[in-house]
Tab-separated table of C-alpha atoms in Angstrom:
chain	number	residue	atom	x	y	z
A	1120	MET	CA	44.853	-44.620	90.392
A	1121	SER	CA	44.581	-45.403	94.114
A	1122	GLU	CA	44.391	-48.865	93.329
A	1123	ILE	CA	47.768	-49.034	92.161
A	1124	LEU	CA	49.052	-48.328	95.685
A	1125	ASP	CA	47.002	-51.268	97.021
A	1126	TYR	CA	48.486	-53.750	94.833
A	1127	LEU	CA	51.911	-52.107	94.664
A	1128	PRO	CA	53.435	-53.658	97.822
A	1129	LEU	CA	52.606	-57.196	96.296
A	1130	LEU	CA	54.366	-56.284	93.090
A	1131	LEU	CA	57.332	-54.885	94.689
A	1132	GLU	CA	57.638	-58.065	96.854
A	1133	GLY	CA	57.467	-60.120	93.713
A	1134	ALA	CA	60.048	-57.842	91.985
A	1135	TRP	CA	62.547	-58.303	95.020
A	1136	LEU	CA	62.196	-61.924	94.614
A	1137	THR	CA	62.877	-61.751	90.929
A	1138	LEU	CA	66.052	-59.687	91.389
A	1139	GLN	CA	67.196	-62.353	94.102
A	1140	ILE	CA	66.510	-65.316	91.768
A	1141	THR	CA	68.287	-63.203	88.923
A	1142	ALA	CA	71.190	-62.585	91.012
A	1143	GLY	CA	71.581	-66.172	92.387
A	1144	ALA	CA	71.184	-67.601	88.789
A	1145	ALA	CA	73.853	-65.074	87.577
A	1146	VAL	CA	76.308	-66.104	90.081
A	1147	LEU	CA	75.751	-69.767	89.288
A	1148	GLY	CA	75.693	-68.883	85.450
A	1149	LEU	CA	79.150	-67.187	85.734
A	1150	VAL	CA	80.764	-69.932	87.584
A	1151	CYS	CA	79.356	-72.463	85.019
A	1152	ALA	CA	80.202	-70.147	82.178
A	1153	PHE	CA	83.779	-69.801	83.372
A	1154	ALA	CA	84.440	-73.478	84.361
A	1155	SER	CA	82.999	-74.665	80.994
A	1156	GLY	CA	84.275	-71.936	78.764
A	1157	LEU	CA	87.829	-72.524	80.184
A	1158	ALA	CA	87.214	-76.370	79.717
A	1159	ALA	CA	86.542	-75.764	76.265
A	1160	VAL	CA	89.879	-74.095	75.431
A	1161	SER	CA	91.839	-76.625	77.774
A	1162	GLY	CA	94.377	-79.176	76.480
A	1163	SER	CA	92.339	-82.004	78.049
A	1164	ARG	CA	90.157	-83.754	75.647
A	1165	THR	CA	87.994	-85.021	78.345
A	1166	ALA	CA	87.449	-81.428	79.916
A	1167	ARG	CA	86.498	-80.312	76.373
A	1168	ALA	CA	83.992	-83.045	75.914
A	1169	VAL	CA	82.420	-82.403	79.148
A	1170	SER	CA	82.039	-79.028	78.356
A	1171	MET	CA	80.414	-79.585	74.957
A	1172	VAL	CA	77.901	-81.935	76.500
A	1173	TYR	CA	76.922	-79.346	79.040
A	1174	VAL	CA	76.778	-76.421	76.400
A	1175	GLU	CA	74.923	-78.431	73.819
A	1176	PHE	CA	72.271	-79.871	76.394
A	1177	PHE	CA	71.492	-76.893	78.198
A	1178	ARG	CA	71.378	-74.623	75.138
A	1179	GLY	CA	69.634	-76.921	73.000
A	1180	THR	CA	66.554	-77.765	75.398
A	1181	SER	CA	64.059	-75.634	76.773
A	1182	ALA	CA	64.774	-73.740	79.924
A	1183	LEU	CA	61.020	-74.239	80.906
A	1184	VAL	CA	61.339	-77.993	80.650
A	1185	GLN	CA	64.562	-78.066	82.398
A	1186	LEU	CA	62.961	-76.295	85.475
A	1187	PHE	CA	60.149	-78.743	85.049
A	1188	TRP	CA	62.565	-81.568	85.263
A	1189	LEU	CA	64.455	-80.163	88.237
A	1190	PHE	CA	61.259	-79.598	90.074
A	1191	PHE	CA	58.990	-82.342	89.125
A	1192	ALA	CA	61.130	-85.126	87.675
A	1193	LEU	CA	64.033	-85.334	89.869
A	1194	PRO	CA	61.824	-85.799	93.158
A	1195	LEU	CA	60.577	-89.106	91.539
A	1196	VAL	CA	64.081	-90.198	91.913
A	1197	GLY	CA	64.374	-88.641	95.548
A	1198	ILE	CA	66.302	-85.419	94.692
A	1199	ARG	CA	64.031	-82.583	96.013
A	1200	PHE	CA	64.825	-78.777	95.420
A	1201	GLU	CA	62.937	-75.855	97.114
A	1202	PRO	CA	61.008	-74.143	94.445
A	1203	ILE	CA	63.454	-71.010	94.673
A	1204	ALA	CA	66.380	-73.344	94.765
A	1205	ALA	CA	65.103	-75.230	91.549
A	1206	GLY	CA	64.429	-71.703	89.741
A	1207	ILE	CA	68.092	-70.511	90.500
A	1208	VAL	CA	69.655	-73.778	89.724
A	1209	ALA	CA	67.705	-74.449	86.255
A	1210	LEU	CA	68.210	-70.749	85.096
A	1211	GLY	CA	71.726	-70.557	86.269
A	1212	LEU	CA	72.719	-73.842	84.276
A	1213	ASN	CA	70.696	-72.695	81.196
A	1214	ILE	CA	72.508	-69.164	81.227
A	1215	GLY	CA	75.723	-70.652	82.155
A	1216	SER	CA	75.654	-72.674	78.807
A	1217	TYR	CA	75.149	-69.545	76.782
A	1218	GLY	CA	77.882	-67.859	78.784
A	1219	SER	CA	80.221	-70.649	78.164
A	1220	GLU	CA	80.334	-69.777	74.596
A	1221	VAL	CA	81.096	-66.223	75.478
A	1222	VAL	CA	83.907	-67.092	77.565
A	1223	ARG	CA	85.287	-69.546	75.088
A	1224	GLY	CA	84.850	-66.938	72.089
A	1225	ALA	CA	86.366	-64.119	74.033
A	1226	ILE	CA	89.432	-66.159	74.877
A	1227	LYS	CA	89.950	-67.426	71.126
A	1228	ALA	CA	89.789	-64.156	70.089
A	1229	ILE	CA	92.895	-62.737	71.862
A	1230	PRO	CA	95.469	-62.372	69.230
A	1231	LYS	CA	97.903	-65.385	68.816
A	1232	THR	CA	100.806	-62.660	69.002
A	1233	GLN	CA	99.737	-62.263	72.891
A	1234	TYR	CA	100.151	-65.957	73.277
A	1235	GLU	CA	103.603	-65.791	71.547
A	1236	ALA	CA	104.681	-62.910	73.838
A	1237	THR	CA	103.851	-65.218	76.791
A	1238	VAL	CA	106.041	-67.914	75.566
A	1239	ALA	CA	108.845	-65.574	75.027
A	1240	LEU	CA	108.725	-64.695	78.566
A	1241	ASN	CA	108.579	-68.114	79.596
A	1242	MET	CA	105.109	-68.063	81.294
A	1243	SER	CA	103.420	-71.215	82.450
A	1244	ALA	CA	100.038	-71.879	81.055
A	1245	TYR	CA	98.456	-70.827	84.123
A	1246	ARG	CA	100.391	-67.530	84.269
A	1247	ARG	CA	99.615	-66.857	80.659
A	1248	MET	CA	95.875	-67.286	81.425
A	1249	ARG	CA	95.819	-65.243	84.653
A	1250	SER	CA	97.893	-62.443	83.756
A	1251	VAL	CA	97.519	-61.854	79.990
A	1252	ILE	CA	94.571	-63.765	78.357
A	1253	LEU	CA	91.873	-63.414	80.898
A	1254	PRO	CA	92.123	-59.850	81.634
A	1255	GLN	CA	91.932	-58.925	78.193
A	1256	ALA	CA	89.232	-61.460	77.293
A	1257	VAL	CA	86.878	-60.537	80.198
A	1258	VAL	CA	86.511	-57.071	78.679
A	1259	SER	CA	85.129	-58.264	75.634
A	1260	MET	CA	82.917	-60.605	77.409
A	1261	LEU	CA	81.289	-57.695	79.278
A	1262	PRO	CA	78.656	-56.702	76.436
A	1263	PRO	CA	77.567	-60.383	75.673
A	1264	PHE	CA	77.324	-60.740	79.436
A	1265	GLY	CA	75.222	-57.849	79.824
A	1266	ASN	CA	72.714	-59.255	77.179
A	1267	LEU	CA	72.654	-62.593	78.992
A	1268	LEU	CA	71.960	-60.826	82.457
A	1269	ILE	CA	68.900	-58.969	80.802
A	1270	GLU	CA	67.687	-62.289	79.063
A	1271	LEU	CA	68.107	-64.015	82.646
A	1272	LEU	CA	66.159	-61.329	84.220
A	1273	LYS	CA	63.262	-61.630	81.797
A	1274	GLY	CA	63.568	-65.515	81.854
A	1275	THR	CA	62.904	-65.498	85.603
A	1276	SER	CA	59.399	-65.178	84.809
A	1277	LEU	CA	59.515	-68.779	84.088
A	1278	VAL	CA	59.735	-69.705	87.828
A	1279	SER	CA	56.156	-68.203	88.184
A	1280	ILE	CA	54.960	-71.757	86.600
A	1281	ILE	CA	56.217	-73.499	89.661
A	1282	SER	CA	54.231	-71.078	91.911
A	1283	ILE	CA	57.321	-69.025	93.005
A	1284	SER	CA	55.697	-65.633	93.970
A	1285	ASP	CA	58.055	-63.503	91.529
A	1286	LEU	CA	56.970	-60.501	89.864
A	1287	THR	CA	54.856	-62.076	86.939
A	1288	PHE	CA	53.273	-64.668	89.542
A	1289	SER	CA	52.260	-61.727	91.684
A	1290	ALA	CA	50.540	-60.005	88.622
A	1291	GLN	CA	48.816	-63.220	87.875
A	1292	ILE	CA	47.380	-63.405	91.497
A	1293	LEU	CA	46.181	-59.763	91.101
A	1294	ARG	CA	44.542	-60.492	87.736
A	1295	SER	CA	42.795	-63.651	89.127
A	1296	GLY	CA	41.706	-61.580	92.156
A	1297	GLY	CA	39.906	-59.205	89.810
A	1298	SER	CA	42.299	-56.292	89.821
A	1299	ASP	CA	42.340	-53.959	86.628
A	1300	THR	CA	44.342	-56.257	84.340
A	1301	LEU	CA	45.478	-53.512	82.112
A	1302	THR	CA	47.211	-51.333	84.653
A	1303	VAL	CA	48.487	-54.142	86.486
A	1304	PHE	CA	50.354	-55.703	83.528
A	1305	LEU	CA	51.426	-52.245	82.504
A	1306	VAL	CA	53.010	-51.692	85.865
A	1307	VAL	CA	54.757	-54.944	85.646
A	1308	LEU	CA	56.159	-54.189	82.346
A	1309	VAL	CA	57.487	-50.913	83.635
A	1310	MET	CA	59.075	-52.677	86.437
A	1311	TYR	CA	60.862	-55.162	84.378
A	1312	PHE	CA	61.942	-52.438	82.004
A	1313	LEU	CA	63.258	-50.433	84.996
A	1314	MET	CA	65.186	-53.378	86.422
A	1315	ALA	CA	66.502	-54.187	83.017
A	1316	TYR	CA	67.654	-50.687	82.537
A	1317	ALA	CA	69.237	-50.448	85.767
A	1318	LEU	CA	71.389	-53.695	84.941
A	1319	THR	CA	72.245	-52.196	81.607
A	1320	LEU	CA	73.566	-49.098	83.356
A	1321	GLY	CA	75.411	-51.159	85.644
A	1322	MET	CA	76.941	-53.128	83.006
A	1323	ARG	CA	77.713	-49.946	80.845
A	1324	ALA	CA	79.775	-48.559	83.966
A	1325	LEU	CA	81.684	-52.021	84.138
A	1326	GLU	CA	82.513	-51.986	80.464
A	1327	ARG	CA	83.920	-48.373	80.940
A	1328	ARG	CA	86.179	-49.500	83.701
A	1329	GLY	CA	87.123	-52.608	81.672
A	1330	ALA	CA	88.148	-50.398	78.738
A	1331	ALA	CA	90.266	-48.371	80.888
A	1332	SER	CA	92.026	-51.443	82.273
A	1333	ILE	CA	93.121	-52.248	78.877
A	1334	GLY	CA	94.192	-48.690	78.157
A	1335	ARG	CA	91.355	-47.910	75.854
A	1336	GLY	CA	88.735	-45.095	76.286
A	1337	LYS	CA	89.421	-42.726	79.148
A	1338	ILE	CA	92.188	-43.554	81.166
A	1339	PRO	CA	92.551	-42.418	85.001
A	1340	ILE	CA	94.978	-39.547	85.327
A	1341	GLN	CA	98.620	-40.953	85.674
A	1342	ARG	CA	100.519	-40.891	88.955
A	1343	ASP	CA	103.239	-38.488	88.926
A	1344	VAL	CA	106.404	-40.527	88.083
A	1345	ALA	CA	108.294	-38.613	90.458
A	1346	LYS	CA	106.383	-40.109	93.456
A	1347	LEU	CA	107.448	-43.581	92.383
A	1348	PRO	CA	109.747	-45.451	94.870
A	1349	GLU	CA	113.480	-44.944	94.282
A	1350	PRO	CA	114.987	-48.139	92.637
A	1351	VAL	CA	116.676	-49.956	95.381
B	80	MET	CA	121.855	-44.346	77.073
B	81	ASP	CA	124.512	-45.185	79.523
B	82	THR	CA	126.073	-48.487	78.246
B	83	ASP	CA	128.131	-49.235	81.580
B	84	LYS	CA	124.937	-49.106	83.558
B	85	LEU	CA	123.375	-51.433	81.148
B	86	ALA	CA	125.836	-54.041	81.645
B	87	ASP	CA	125.340	-53.631	85.259
B	88	VAL	CA	121.557	-54.163	85.050
B	89	VAL	CA	121.693	-57.098	82.649
B	90	HIS	CA	123.705	-59.822	83.925
B	91	VAL	CA	124.334	-62.664	81.407
B	92	GLU	CA	125.332	-65.833	83.086
B	93	PRO	CA	128.512	-67.383	81.448
B	94	PRO	CA	128.002	-69.958	78.829
B	95	ALA	CA	127.674	-73.438	79.746
B	96	ALA	CA	128.797	-74.673	76.385
B	97	ARG	CA	131.015	-73.655	73.346
B	98	GLU	CA	127.972	-73.362	71.220
B	99	MET	CA	125.308	-71.094	72.371
B	100	VAL	CA	122.693	-72.354	69.744
B	101	ARG	CA	122.878	-75.395	67.440
B	102	PHE	CA	120.533	-76.432	64.839
B	103	ASP	CA	120.984	-80.079	63.855
B	104	LYS	CA	119.225	-81.183	60.536
B	105	VAL	CA	116.270	-79.315	61.461
B	106	VAL	CA	113.131	-79.782	58.995
B	107	LYS	CA	110.239	-77.466	59.294
B	108	ARG	CA	107.150	-78.004	57.045
B	109	TYR	CA	104.013	-76.265	56.558
B	110	GLY	CA	101.720	-78.842	54.877
B	111	ASP	CA	103.458	-79.632	51.618
B	112	ASN	CA	105.695	-76.606	51.885
B	113	VAL	CA	109.102	-77.498	53.242
B	114	VAL	CA	110.227	-74.099	54.904
B	115	LEU	CA	113.522	-75.597	56.462
B	116	ARG	CA	115.533	-78.267	54.762
B	117	GLU	CA	117.881	-80.371	57.031
B	118	LEU	CA	119.306	-76.989	58.443
B	119	ASP	CA	122.605	-77.180	60.143
B	120	PHE	CA	124.114	-74.143	61.909
B	121	HIS	CA	125.510	-73.031	65.197
B	122	VAL	CA	126.038	-69.701	67.037
B	123	LYS	CA	128.937	-69.081	69.442
B	124	PRO	CA	128.344	-67.361	72.978
B	125	GLY	CA	128.242	-63.597	72.475
B	126	GLU	CA	128.134	-63.983	68.852
B	127	ARG	CA	125.555	-61.728	66.902
B	128	ILE	CA	124.386	-62.975	63.751
B	129	THR	CA	122.051	-61.607	61.132
B	130	LEU	CA	119.854	-63.858	59.002
B	131	ILE	CA	119.085	-62.295	55.503
B	132	GLY	CA	117.059	-63.664	52.823
B	133	PRO	CA	114.095	-63.235	50.458
B	134	SER	CA	110.659	-63.503	52.447
B	135	GLY	CA	109.637	-67.169	52.784
B	136	SER	CA	113.107	-68.197	52.940
B	137	GLY	CA	112.777	-69.531	56.491
B	138	LYS	CA	114.534	-66.748	58.397
B	139	THR	CA	111.810	-65.936	60.731
B	140	THR	CA	110.694	-69.755	61.178
B	141	ILE	CA	114.267	-70.262	62.732
B	142	LEU	CA	113.803	-67.589	65.346
B	143	ARG	CA	110.306	-69.054	65.996
B	144	LEU	CA	111.497	-72.616	66.425
B	145	LEU	CA	114.289	-71.276	68.773
B	146	MET	CA	111.646	-69.669	70.725
B	147	THR	CA	109.629	-72.850	70.793
B	148	ILE	CA	106.626	-70.834	69.282
B	149	GLU	CA	106.705	-73.640	66.793
B	150	LYS	CA	107.956	-76.959	66.812
B	151	ALA	CA	110.416	-78.611	64.345
B	152	ASP	CA	109.313	-81.620	62.353
B	153	GLU	CA	112.704	-83.290	62.465
B	154	GLY	CA	115.989	-82.538	63.962
B	155	LYS	CA	117.303	-81.070	67.120
B	156	ILE	CA	118.028	-77.701	68.556
B	157	HIS	CA	120.274	-77.316	71.249
B	158	VAL	CA	120.464	-74.104	73.522
B	159	ASP	CA	123.833	-73.607	75.612
B	160	GLY	CA	124.488	-77.447	75.910
B	161	ASP	CA	121.009	-78.270	76.488
B	162	CYS	CA	118.583	-79.875	74.157
B	163	LEU	CA	115.533	-77.908	73.475
B	164	THR	CA	113.571	-80.295	71.473
B	165	HIS	CA	114.039	-83.567	73.383
B	166	THR	CA	114.818	-85.250	76.560
B	167	ARG	CA	116.707	-88.475	77.192
B	168	ARG	CA	114.647	-91.393	78.101
B	169	GLY	CA	116.319	-94.707	78.736
B	170	ASP	CA	118.792	-94.684	75.836
B	171	HIS	CA	116.727	-92.799	73.079
B	172	ASP	CA	115.447	-89.285	72.803
B	173	VAL	CA	111.827	-88.489	73.176
B	174	PRO	CA	110.164	-85.170	72.484
B	175	ALA	CA	110.563	-82.610	75.357
B	176	ASP	CA	107.645	-82.026	77.559
B	177	GLU	CA	106.568	-78.702	78.649
B	178	LYS	CA	108.549	-78.742	81.824
B	179	HIS	CA	111.729	-79.483	80.073
B	180	ILE	CA	111.085	-76.716	77.483
B	181	ARG	CA	110.482	-74.200	80.082
B	182	GLN	CA	113.795	-75.202	81.885
B	183	VAL	CA	115.631	-74.533	78.677
B	184	ARG	CA	113.642	-71.766	77.315
B	185	LYS	CA	114.248	-69.475	80.205
B	186	LYS	CA	117.711	-68.794	78.268
B	187	ILE	CA	115.834	-67.367	75.372
B	188	GLY	CA	114.216	-64.177	74.756
B	189	MET	CA	112.386	-62.467	71.811
B	190	ILE	CA	111.525	-59.173	70.394
B	191	PHE	CA	108.818	-59.172	67.943
B	192	GLN	CA	107.934	-57.210	64.565
B	193	GLN	CA	104.591	-56.006	66.474
B	194	PHE	CA	106.053	-55.411	69.874
B	195	ASN	CA	103.311	-57.569	71.305
B	196	LEU	CA	103.149	-55.634	74.648
B	197	PHE	CA	100.443	-56.647	76.772
B	198	PRO	CA	97.723	-54.043	76.556
B	199	ASN	CA	96.084	-54.765	79.966
B	200	MET	CA	99.400	-53.954	81.840
B	201	LYS	CA	100.835	-50.525	82.331
B	202	VAL	CA	104.569	-50.274	81.196
B	203	LEU	CA	105.974	-50.988	84.589
B	204	ARG	CA	103.977	-54.215	84.764
B	205	ASN	CA	104.901	-55.425	81.333
B	206	VAL	CA	108.401	-55.406	82.169
B	207	SER	CA	108.184	-56.808	85.841
B	208	GLU	CA	105.334	-59.403	85.542
B	209	ALA	CA	107.411	-62.220	83.987
B	210	PRO	CA	110.509	-61.710	86.340
B	211	VAL	CA	107.968	-61.900	89.486
B	212	HIS	CA	106.226	-65.099	88.217
B	213	CYS	CA	108.902	-66.867	86.079
B	214	LEU	CA	112.198	-65.826	87.711
B	215	GLY	CA	110.738	-65.789	91.360
B	216	LEU	CA	111.717	-62.000	92.035
B	217	SER	CA	109.573	-60.209	94.615
B	218	ARG	CA	107.517	-57.554	93.259
B	219	GLY	CA	109.590	-54.782	94.698
B	220	GLU	CA	112.942	-56.276	93.120
B	221	ALA	CA	111.254	-56.829	89.862
B	222	GLU	CA	109.980	-53.220	89.632
B	223	ALA	CA	113.113	-51.637	90.641
B	224	ARG	CA	114.892	-53.522	87.774
B	225	ALA	CA	112.192	-52.695	85.427
B	226	ILE	CA	112.573	-48.895	86.424
B	227	GLU	CA	116.196	-49.178	85.798
B	228	LEU	CA	115.880	-50.958	82.451
B	229	LEU	CA	113.142	-48.375	81.299
B	230	GLU	CA	115.502	-45.597	82.249
B	231	LEU	CA	118.031	-47.166	79.979
B	232	VAL	CA	116.003	-47.354	76.958
B	233	GLY	CA	114.785	-43.593	77.576
B	234	LEU	CA	111.576	-44.341	79.016
B	235	GLY	CA	111.875	-43.667	82.634
B	236	THR	CA	108.965	-41.320	82.603
B	237	LYS	CA	106.576	-43.631	81.045
B	238	VAL	CA	106.297	-46.479	83.774
B	239	ASP	CA	102.477	-45.537	84.286
B	240	ALA	CA	101.337	-45.307	80.818
B	241	TYR	CA	99.416	-47.807	78.977
B	242	PRO	CA	101.140	-49.472	75.834
B	243	SER	CA	98.376	-47.887	73.747
B	244	GLN	CA	99.431	-44.335	74.891
B	245	LEU	CA	102.874	-44.751	73.427
B	246	SER	CA	104.474	-44.366	69.826
B	247	GLY	CA	105.548	-47.626	68.044
B	248	GLY	CA	109.112	-46.925	68.679
B	249	GLN	CA	108.486	-46.434	72.620
B	250	GLN	CA	106.435	-49.649	72.471
B	251	GLN	CA	109.189	-51.399	70.991
B	252	ARG	CA	111.896	-49.984	73.603
B	253	VAL	CA	109.577	-51.273	76.249
B	254	ALA	CA	109.548	-54.765	74.594
B	255	ILE	CA	113.221	-54.717	74.448
B	256	ALA	CA	113.337	-53.728	78.228
B	257	ARG	CA	110.836	-56.674	78.936
B	258	ALA	CA	112.808	-59.094	77.108
B	259	LEU	CA	116.267	-58.128	78.914
B	260	ALA	CA	114.320	-58.242	82.390
B	261	MET	CA	114.355	-61.955	81.916
B	262	GLN	CA	118.174	-62.045	81.731
B	263	PRO	CA	118.095	-64.077	78.591
B	264	LYS	CA	121.434	-65.442	77.218
B	265	VAL	CA	120.145	-65.542	73.765
B	266	LEU	CA	117.954	-62.798	72.131
B	267	CYS	CA	115.941	-63.385	68.871
B	268	LEU	CA	115.202	-60.211	67.162
B	269	ASP	CA	112.405	-60.872	64.556
B	270	GLU	CA	112.234	-57.700	62.051
B	271	VAL	CA	111.896	-55.370	64.984
B	272	THR	CA	111.914	-52.175	63.069
B	273	SER	CA	109.543	-53.403	60.034
B	274	ALA	CA	106.279	-52.186	61.762
B	275	LEU	CA	107.832	-48.752	62.797
B	276	ASP	CA	107.420	-45.279	60.924
B	277	PRO	CA	110.841	-44.406	59.513
B	278	GLU	CA	111.349	-41.719	61.907
B	279	LEU	CA	111.285	-44.082	64.831
B	280	VAL	CA	113.581	-46.875	63.671
B	281	ALA	CA	116.645	-45.187	64.757
B	282	GLU	CA	115.576	-44.828	68.554
B	283	VAL	CA	115.069	-48.417	68.500
B	284	LEU	CA	118.203	-49.412	66.734
B	285	ASN	CA	120.364	-47.329	68.948
B	286	VAL	CA	118.922	-48.926	71.975
B	287	LEU	CA	119.914	-52.402	70.498
B	288	ARG	CA	123.361	-51.199	69.464
B	289	ASN	CA	123.921	-50.141	73.070
B	290	VAL	CA	122.564	-53.575	74.258
B	291	ALA	CA	125.109	-55.256	71.820
B	292	ALA	CA	128.077	-53.145	72.729
B	293	SER	CA	127.421	-53.560	76.647
B	294	THR	CA	126.357	-57.134	77.017
B	295	ASP	CA	127.420	-60.519	76.274
B	296	ILE	CA	123.938	-61.621	75.100
B	297	THR	CA	123.899	-63.815	71.989
B	298	MET	CA	122.007	-62.424	69.360
B	299	LEU	CA	120.061	-63.812	66.113
B	300	CYS	CA	118.683	-60.919	64.052
B	301	VAL	CA	116.267	-60.831	61.183
B	302	THR	CA	116.305	-57.585	59.672
B	303	HIS	CA	116.095	-55.529	56.322
B	304	GLU	CA	118.196	-52.839	58.038
B	305	MET	CA	121.614	-53.593	56.205
B	306	LYS	CA	123.223	-50.854	58.024
B	307	PHE	CA	122.530	-52.129	61.330
B	308	ALA	CA	123.290	-55.649	60.289
B	309	ARG	CA	126.670	-54.434	59.352
B	310	ASP	CA	127.364	-52.501	62.408
B	311	VAL	CA	126.454	-55.095	64.881
B	312	SER	CA	126.715	-58.572	63.546
B	313	ASP	CA	129.768	-60.817	63.582
B	314	ARG	CA	128.245	-63.076	60.805
B	315	VAL	CA	125.686	-62.543	58.108
B	316	LEU	CA	123.824	-65.787	56.896
B	317	MET	CA	122.145	-65.658	53.484
B	318	PHE	CA	119.098	-67.880	53.290
B	319	ASP	CA	117.149	-69.049	50.366
B	320	LYS	CA	114.651	-71.789	50.257
B	321	GLY	CA	115.007	-73.169	53.536
B	322	GLN	CA	118.868	-73.427	53.600
B	323	ILE	CA	121.941	-71.282	54.036
B	324	VAL	CA	123.347	-70.063	50.817
B	325	GLU	CA	126.306	-68.287	51.888
B	326	GLU	CA	127.892	-67.036	55.160
B	327	ALA	CA	130.594	-64.524	55.922
B	328	PRO	CA	131.332	-61.548	58.213
B	329	PRO	CA	129.114	-58.558	57.191
B	330	ASP	CA	132.093	-56.661	55.586
B	331	LYS	CA	132.466	-59.456	53.291
B	332	LEU	CA	129.359	-60.664	52.392
B	333	PHE	CA	127.922	-57.020	51.957
B	334	THR	CA	130.889	-56.028	49.697
B	335	GLN	CA	131.993	-59.142	47.932
B	336	PRO	CA	129.074	-61.592	48.018
B	337	GLU	CA	130.184	-65.042	46.301
B	338	HIS	CA	126.937	-66.236	45.541
B	339	GLN	CA	124.862	-65.001	42.802
B	340	ARG	CA	121.785	-65.371	44.779
B	341	THR	CA	123.267	-63.407	47.358
B	342	ARG	CA	124.154	-60.665	44.983
B	343	THR	CA	120.698	-60.298	43.440
B	344	PHE	CA	119.030	-60.265	46.852
B	345	LEU	CA	121.436	-57.569	48.263
B	346	ARG	CA	120.920	-55.397	45.114
B	347	ALA	CA	117.122	-55.899	45.380
B	348	VAL	CA	117.189	-54.612	49.158
B	349	LEU	CA	119.656	-51.914	48.784
B	350	GLU	CA	117.597	-50.432	45.813
B	351	GLU	CA	114.608	-50.313	47.931
B	352	HIS	CA	116.310	-48.481	50.899
């Protein structure tokens, strides 16, 4: 049992790197998801085509091969990535392609009648998206985004193959160093689970806030109307 | 509701033309189904007209074309002297672009059967959002006016509620305040009480009666509320198969309809109510 204490620091360091890569790729993925998802519902045929190519390419090919491509193939044409950067870019682009479909689907799912109401109020296309469509669509994006985030967290173990010392890589080191494989990997499983569960709890909190923001679920106590500023 | 106050809050600019709305040989098809056949009609400034007719006769389509939610296949629509559907380029008319449509569309407002409030905004924001972004009012001005309007429709205490916390009748009154906040010259009412429980119909119709009594807003109304139509409208148009069958002031049309089609329709509607 005391052996655990010996290798725990290494595993914790690995877990920390895993979280960092997850965070980096999640941010990049979110940006890609919105850029591509909005392009997919835009009026521009070119934007829709670019989005489609992006989604189909990154969703339709293996994330591991994409990572290899970035890390091993691109240097051959002079583009070099640090291993961690390569990991974040590959995983971010990959998860962003799935996220793009989430964004597109959520926007498409907003009832036509909401669109009609914005026309009747003479809103511009930008204002419609910004004030009406996106605030509602984002709420329904949260559960699938939560799924993708956990997929991403677990997917980061791929980067161990390009010798980034994430959680999985650290476990491999301990195994080859003769540590008790059974315990090491059990601890690693538990650590992945705890991180995923923390993300789940975080996403649930966001979902509750999201539901309240569109008047569903528990709504914060209303301000006293009497305290509103007097009409000028 | 204080009608004088409503007239103070809702300023309707004087009309720029003798006809507020004009449909010129307007054709609308859905696939092979012709909904409007070369429809011609006009509405004078301040006039209240009611469109009646069996479902599928094209009444609602007229409102949706006017609101630019749908596009006409042929013909032109004019609003307050401006062409809504076309712009002049050189010496011929081309279909209007979004910029031109927005310019003309600001004169038109609409109230929907299903209210269509924005669920992500509280009541106050529902009413003030478009005036801020589409009329250029400051947030403070827009909210002050929204509060006045909400008080006038009897919802001064609900500014901080979400639409989901309101009854259908309350939601529809918010929708009326929201439409009025944009100072429209023309208001389209598309079966505004059809989705309401019977006991909530009166509160909505009373608000609309007051709007009609105290403003000069031109109104086009699709409704099955014949009593309301009679009270408010100057003219009733009976539609069938995408054309006007008969038109007359409500007292005449409801009591002595000339056309057989109008008679059978009215009999059916009155029996139902």
